[in-house]
mmCIF file of C-alpha atoms in Angstrom:
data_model
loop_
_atom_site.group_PDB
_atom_site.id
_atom_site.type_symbol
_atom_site.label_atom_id
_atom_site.label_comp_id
_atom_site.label_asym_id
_atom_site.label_seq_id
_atom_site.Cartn_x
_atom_site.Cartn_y
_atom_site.Cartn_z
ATOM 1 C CA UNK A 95 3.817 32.522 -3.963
ATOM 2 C CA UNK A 96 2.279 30.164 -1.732
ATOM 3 C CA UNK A 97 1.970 29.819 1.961
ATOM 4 C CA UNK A 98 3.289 26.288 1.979
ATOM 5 C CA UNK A 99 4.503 22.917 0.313
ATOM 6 C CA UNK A 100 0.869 21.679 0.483
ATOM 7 C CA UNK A 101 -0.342 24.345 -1.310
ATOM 8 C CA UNK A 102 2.221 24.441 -3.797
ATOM 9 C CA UNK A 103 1.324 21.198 -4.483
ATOM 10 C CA UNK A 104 -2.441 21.524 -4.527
ATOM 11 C CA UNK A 105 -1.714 24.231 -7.398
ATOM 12 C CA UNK A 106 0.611 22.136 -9.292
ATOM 13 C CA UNK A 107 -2.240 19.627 -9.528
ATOM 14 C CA UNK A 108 -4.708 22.068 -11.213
ATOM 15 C CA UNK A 109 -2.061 23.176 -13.444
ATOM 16 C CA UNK A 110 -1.209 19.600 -13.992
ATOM 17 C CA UNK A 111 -5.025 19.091 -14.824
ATOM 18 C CA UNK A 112 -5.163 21.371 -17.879
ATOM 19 C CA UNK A 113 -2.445 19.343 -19.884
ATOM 20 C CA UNK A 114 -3.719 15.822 -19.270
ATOM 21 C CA UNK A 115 -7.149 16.799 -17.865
ATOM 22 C CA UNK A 116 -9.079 13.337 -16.398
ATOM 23 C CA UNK A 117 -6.630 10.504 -18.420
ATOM 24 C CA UNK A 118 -3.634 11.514 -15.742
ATOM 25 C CA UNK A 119 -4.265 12.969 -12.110
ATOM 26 C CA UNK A 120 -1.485 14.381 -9.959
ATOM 27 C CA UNK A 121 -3.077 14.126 -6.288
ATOM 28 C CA UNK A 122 -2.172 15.595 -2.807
ATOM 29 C CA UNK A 123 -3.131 14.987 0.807
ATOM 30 C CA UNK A 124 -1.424 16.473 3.355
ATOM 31 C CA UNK A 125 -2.131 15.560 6.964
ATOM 32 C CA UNK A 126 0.017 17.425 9.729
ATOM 33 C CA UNK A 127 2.888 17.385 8.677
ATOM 34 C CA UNK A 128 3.115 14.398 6.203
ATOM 35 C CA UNK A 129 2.069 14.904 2.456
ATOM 36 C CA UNK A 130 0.502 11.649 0.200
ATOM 37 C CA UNK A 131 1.486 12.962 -3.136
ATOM 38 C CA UNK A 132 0.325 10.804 -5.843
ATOM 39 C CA UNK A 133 0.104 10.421 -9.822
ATOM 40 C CA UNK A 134 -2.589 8.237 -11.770
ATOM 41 C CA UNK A 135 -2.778 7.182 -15.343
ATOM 42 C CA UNK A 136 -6.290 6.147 -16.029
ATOM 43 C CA UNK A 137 -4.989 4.512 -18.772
ATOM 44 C CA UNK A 138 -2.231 2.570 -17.306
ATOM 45 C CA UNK A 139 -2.743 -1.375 -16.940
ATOM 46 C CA UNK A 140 -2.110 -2.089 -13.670
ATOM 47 C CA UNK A 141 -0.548 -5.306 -13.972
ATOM 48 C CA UNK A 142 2.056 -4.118 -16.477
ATOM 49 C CA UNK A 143 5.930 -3.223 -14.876
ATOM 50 C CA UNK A 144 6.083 0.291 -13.630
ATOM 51 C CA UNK A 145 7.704 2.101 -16.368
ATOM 52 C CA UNK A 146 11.061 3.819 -15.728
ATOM 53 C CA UNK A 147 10.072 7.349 -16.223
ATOM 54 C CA UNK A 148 7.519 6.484 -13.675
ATOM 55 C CA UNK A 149 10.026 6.563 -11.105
ATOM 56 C CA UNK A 150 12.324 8.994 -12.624
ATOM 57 C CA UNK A 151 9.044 11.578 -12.457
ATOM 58 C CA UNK A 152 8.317 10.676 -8.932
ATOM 59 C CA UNK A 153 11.723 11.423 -7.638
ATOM 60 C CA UNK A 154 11.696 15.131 -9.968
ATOM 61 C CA UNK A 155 8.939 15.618 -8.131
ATOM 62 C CA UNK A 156 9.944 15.026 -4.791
ATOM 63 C CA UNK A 157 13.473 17.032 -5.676
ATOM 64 C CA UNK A 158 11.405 20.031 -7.041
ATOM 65 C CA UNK A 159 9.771 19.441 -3.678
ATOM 66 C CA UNK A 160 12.558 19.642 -1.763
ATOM 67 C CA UNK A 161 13.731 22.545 -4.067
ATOM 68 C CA UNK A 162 10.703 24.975 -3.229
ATOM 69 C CA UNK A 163 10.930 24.002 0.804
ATOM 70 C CA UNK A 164 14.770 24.714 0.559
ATOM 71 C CA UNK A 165 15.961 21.737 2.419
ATOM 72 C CA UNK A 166 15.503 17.935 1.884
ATOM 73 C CA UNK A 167 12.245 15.783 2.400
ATOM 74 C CA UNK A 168 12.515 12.508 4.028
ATOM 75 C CA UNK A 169 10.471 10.026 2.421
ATOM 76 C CA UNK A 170 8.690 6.869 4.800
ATOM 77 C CA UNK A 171 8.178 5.288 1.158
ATOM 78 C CA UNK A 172 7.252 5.375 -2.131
ATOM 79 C CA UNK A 173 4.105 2.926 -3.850
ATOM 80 C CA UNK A 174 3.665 2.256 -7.327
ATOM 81 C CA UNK A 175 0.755 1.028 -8.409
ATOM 82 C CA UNK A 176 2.353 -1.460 -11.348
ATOM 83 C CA UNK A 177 4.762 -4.743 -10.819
ATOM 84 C CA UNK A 178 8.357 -3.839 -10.709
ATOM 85 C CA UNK A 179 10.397 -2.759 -13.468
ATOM 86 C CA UNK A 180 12.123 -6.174 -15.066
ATOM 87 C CA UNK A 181 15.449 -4.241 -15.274
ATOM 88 C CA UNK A 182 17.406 -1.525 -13.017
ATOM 89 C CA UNK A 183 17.760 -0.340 -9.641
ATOM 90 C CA UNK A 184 15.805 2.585 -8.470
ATOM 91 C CA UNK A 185 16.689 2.412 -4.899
ATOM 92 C CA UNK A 186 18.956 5.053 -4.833
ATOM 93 C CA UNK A 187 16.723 7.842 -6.387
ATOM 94 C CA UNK A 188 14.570 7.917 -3.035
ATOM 95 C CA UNK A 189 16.933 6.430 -0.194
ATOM 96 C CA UNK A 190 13.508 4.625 1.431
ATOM 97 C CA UNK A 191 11.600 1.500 0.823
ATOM 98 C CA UNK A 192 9.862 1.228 -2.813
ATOM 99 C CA UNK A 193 6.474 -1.079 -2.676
ATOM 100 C CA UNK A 194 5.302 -2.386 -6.412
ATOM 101 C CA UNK A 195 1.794 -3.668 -7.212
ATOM 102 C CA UNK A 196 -0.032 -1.310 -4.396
ATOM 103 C CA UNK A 197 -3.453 -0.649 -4.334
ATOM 104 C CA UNK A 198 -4.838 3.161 -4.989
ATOM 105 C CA UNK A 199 -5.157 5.062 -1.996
#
């Protein structure tokens, strides 16, 4: 029942809020027509590998995305805030570049 993706997404967050409340943050910026869609665990040690159902939740969220705008979104990239996982290839669940041991934006 939204008017767009962005909102969608800026709802998601709230609701996202009242399960994890400040440990984990689900965050959205959308400029134009690009979105920065992001996910935080205050917890998480930085340095460790990003964990596998790190990237497995990113790319549910960018299908359930795609789901709710009825066509596919092309990602420019995906960041992840931890080293790369030591095993697997995650490539393929995004089809664009994926950049370990960013910074937080």
């Amino acid at each position: 029942h939204c008017d767009n993706l962005g909102a969608a997404l800026r709802r998601a967050s709230r609701f996202f809020r009242i399960f994890f409340e400040d440990q984990a943050q689900l965050s959205v910026q959308v400029e134009g027509e690009y979105a920065l869609v992001g996910y935080r665990d205050q917890s998480a040690d930085a340095a460790a590998p990003t964990a596998q159902i790190e990237l497995y939740a990113m790319a549910m969220w960018h299908r359930f995305c795609a789901w709710l705008c009825g066509r596919g979104l092309a990602l420019e990239e995906v960041q992840f805030q931890g080293a790369a996982p030591a095993t697997g290839s995650f490539d393929s669940l995004f089809s664009c570049p994926l950049n370990f041991g960013q910074p937080i934006k």
